[in-house]
Coordinates of N, CA and C in Angstrom, one line a residue:
M1165 N 91.5 -110.4 112.1 CA 90.9 -111.8 112.2 C 91.8 -112.7 113.0
L1166 N 91.2 -113.4 114.0 CA 92.0 -114.4 114.7 C 92.3 -115.6 113.9
R1167 N 93.4 -116.1 114.0 CA 93.7 -117.4 113.3 C 93.0 -118.5 114.1
K1168 N 92.5 -119.5 113.4 CA 91.8 -120.6 114.0 C 92.5 -121.2 115.2
R1169 N 93.8 -121.4 115.0 CA 94.6 -122.0 116.0 C 94.7 -121.2 117.3
S1170 N 94.8 -119.8 117.1 CA 94.9 -119.0 118.3 C 93.6 -118.9 119.1
L1171 N 92.5 -119.0 118.4 CA 91.2 -118.9 119.1 C 91.0 -120.2 119.9
N1172 N 91.4 -121.3 119.4 CA 91.3 -122.6 120.1 C 92.2 -122.7 121.3
E1173 N 93.3 -121.8 121.3 CA 94.2 -121.8 122.4 C 93.8 -120.9 123.6
I1174 N 92.7 -120.2 123.4 CA 92.2 -119.3 124.5 C 92.0 -120.1 125.7
E1175 N 92.6 -119.7 126.8 CA 92.5 -120.4 128.1 C 92.3 -119.4 129.2
L1176 N 91.6 -119.8 130.2 CA 91.4 -118.9 131.4 C 92.1 -119.4 132.6
R1177 N 93.0 -118.5 133.1 CA 93.7 -118.9 134.3 C 93.2 -118.1 135.5
I1178 N 92.7 -118.7 136.5 CA 92.2 -118.0 137.7 C 93.1 -118.1 138.9
D1179 N 93.4 -117.0 139.5 CA 94.1 -117.1 140.8 C 93.1 -117.6 141.9
P1180 N 93.5 -118.7 142.5 CA 92.6 -119.3 143.5 C 92.2 -118.3 144.6
G1181 N 93.1 -117.4 144.9 CA 92.9 -116.4 145.9 C 91.8 -115.4 145.6
S1182 N 91.4 -115.3 144.3 CA 90.4 -114.3 143.9 C 89.0 -114.9 143.7
A1183 N 88.8 -116.1 144.3 CA 87.5 -116.8 144.1 C 86.4 -116.3 145.0
T1184 N 85.9 -115.1 144.6 CA 84.7 -114.6 145.3 C 83.5 -115.0 144.5
P1185 N 82.3 -114.9 145.1 CA 81.1 -115.3 144.3 C 80.9 -114.5 143.0
A1186 N 81.2 -113.2 143.0 CA 81.1 -112.4 141.8 C 82.2 -112.9 140.8
N1187 N 83.4 -113.2 141.2 CA 84.4 -113.6 140.3 C 84.0 -115.0 139.8
E1188 N 83.4 -115.9 140.6 CA 83.0 -117.2 140.1 C 82.0 -117.0 139.0
Q1189 N 81.1 -116.1 139.2 CA 80.0 -115.9 138.2 C 80.7 -115.4 136.9
L1190 N 81.6 -114.4 137.0 CA 82.3 -113.9 135.8 C 83.1 -115.0 135.1
T1191 N 83.8 -115.8 135.9 CA 84.6 -116.9 135.4 C 83.7 -117.8 134.6
H1192 N 82.5 -118.2 135.1 CA 81.6 -119.0 134.4 C 81.1 -118.4 133.1
Q1193 N 80.8 -117.2 133.1 CA 80.4 -116.5 131.9 C 81.5 -116.4 130.8
I1194 N 82.7 -116.1 131.3 CA 83.8 -116.0 130.4 C 84.1 -117.4 129.7
R1195 N 84.1 -118.5 130.6 CA 84.4 -119.8 130.0 C 83.3 -120.2 129.0
G1196 N 82.0 -119.8 129.3 CA 80.9 -120.1 128.4 C 81.1 -119.3 127.1
G1197 N 81.6 -118.1 127.2 CA 81.9 -117.3 126.0 C 83.0 -117.9 125.2
I1198 N 84.0 -118.3 125.8 CA 85.2 -119.0 125.1 C 84.7 -120.2 124.4
A1199 N 83.9 -121.1 125.1 CA 83.4 -122.3 124.5 C 82.5 -122.0 123.3
H1200 N 81.7 -120.9 123.4 CA 80.8 -120.5 122.3 C 81.7 -120.1 121.1
L1201 N 82.7 -119.3 121.4 CA 83.5 -118.8 120.3 C 84.3 -120.0 119.6
N1202 N 84.7 -120.9 120.4 CA 85.4 -122.1 119.8 C 84.5 -122.9 119.0
A1203 N 83.2 -123.1 119.5 CA 82.2 -123.8 118.7 C 82.0 -123.2 117.4
I1204 N 81.8 -121.9 117.4 CA 81.6 -121.1 116.1 C 82.8 -121.3 115.2
N1205 N 83.9 -121.2 115.8 CA 85.2 -121.2 115.0 C 85.4 -122.6 114.4
N1206 N 84.9 -123.7 115.0 CA 85.1 -125.0 114.5 C 84.0 -125.5 113.6
T1207 N 83.1 -124.7 113.2 CA 82.0 -125.1 112.3 C 82.3 -125.0 110.8
D1208 N 83.4 -124.3 110.5 CA 83.7 -124.1 109.1 C 84.7 -125.1 108.5

């Protein structure tokens, strides 16, 4: 089980050189997933 603090510290670092359309889409989905997990984690 992740500690609450560690989940809130999840961050995504993207190399600017890897910004292809496919990577942009993935980045968007991953950021959305992180935001979703943080929202769930902060409801208790």
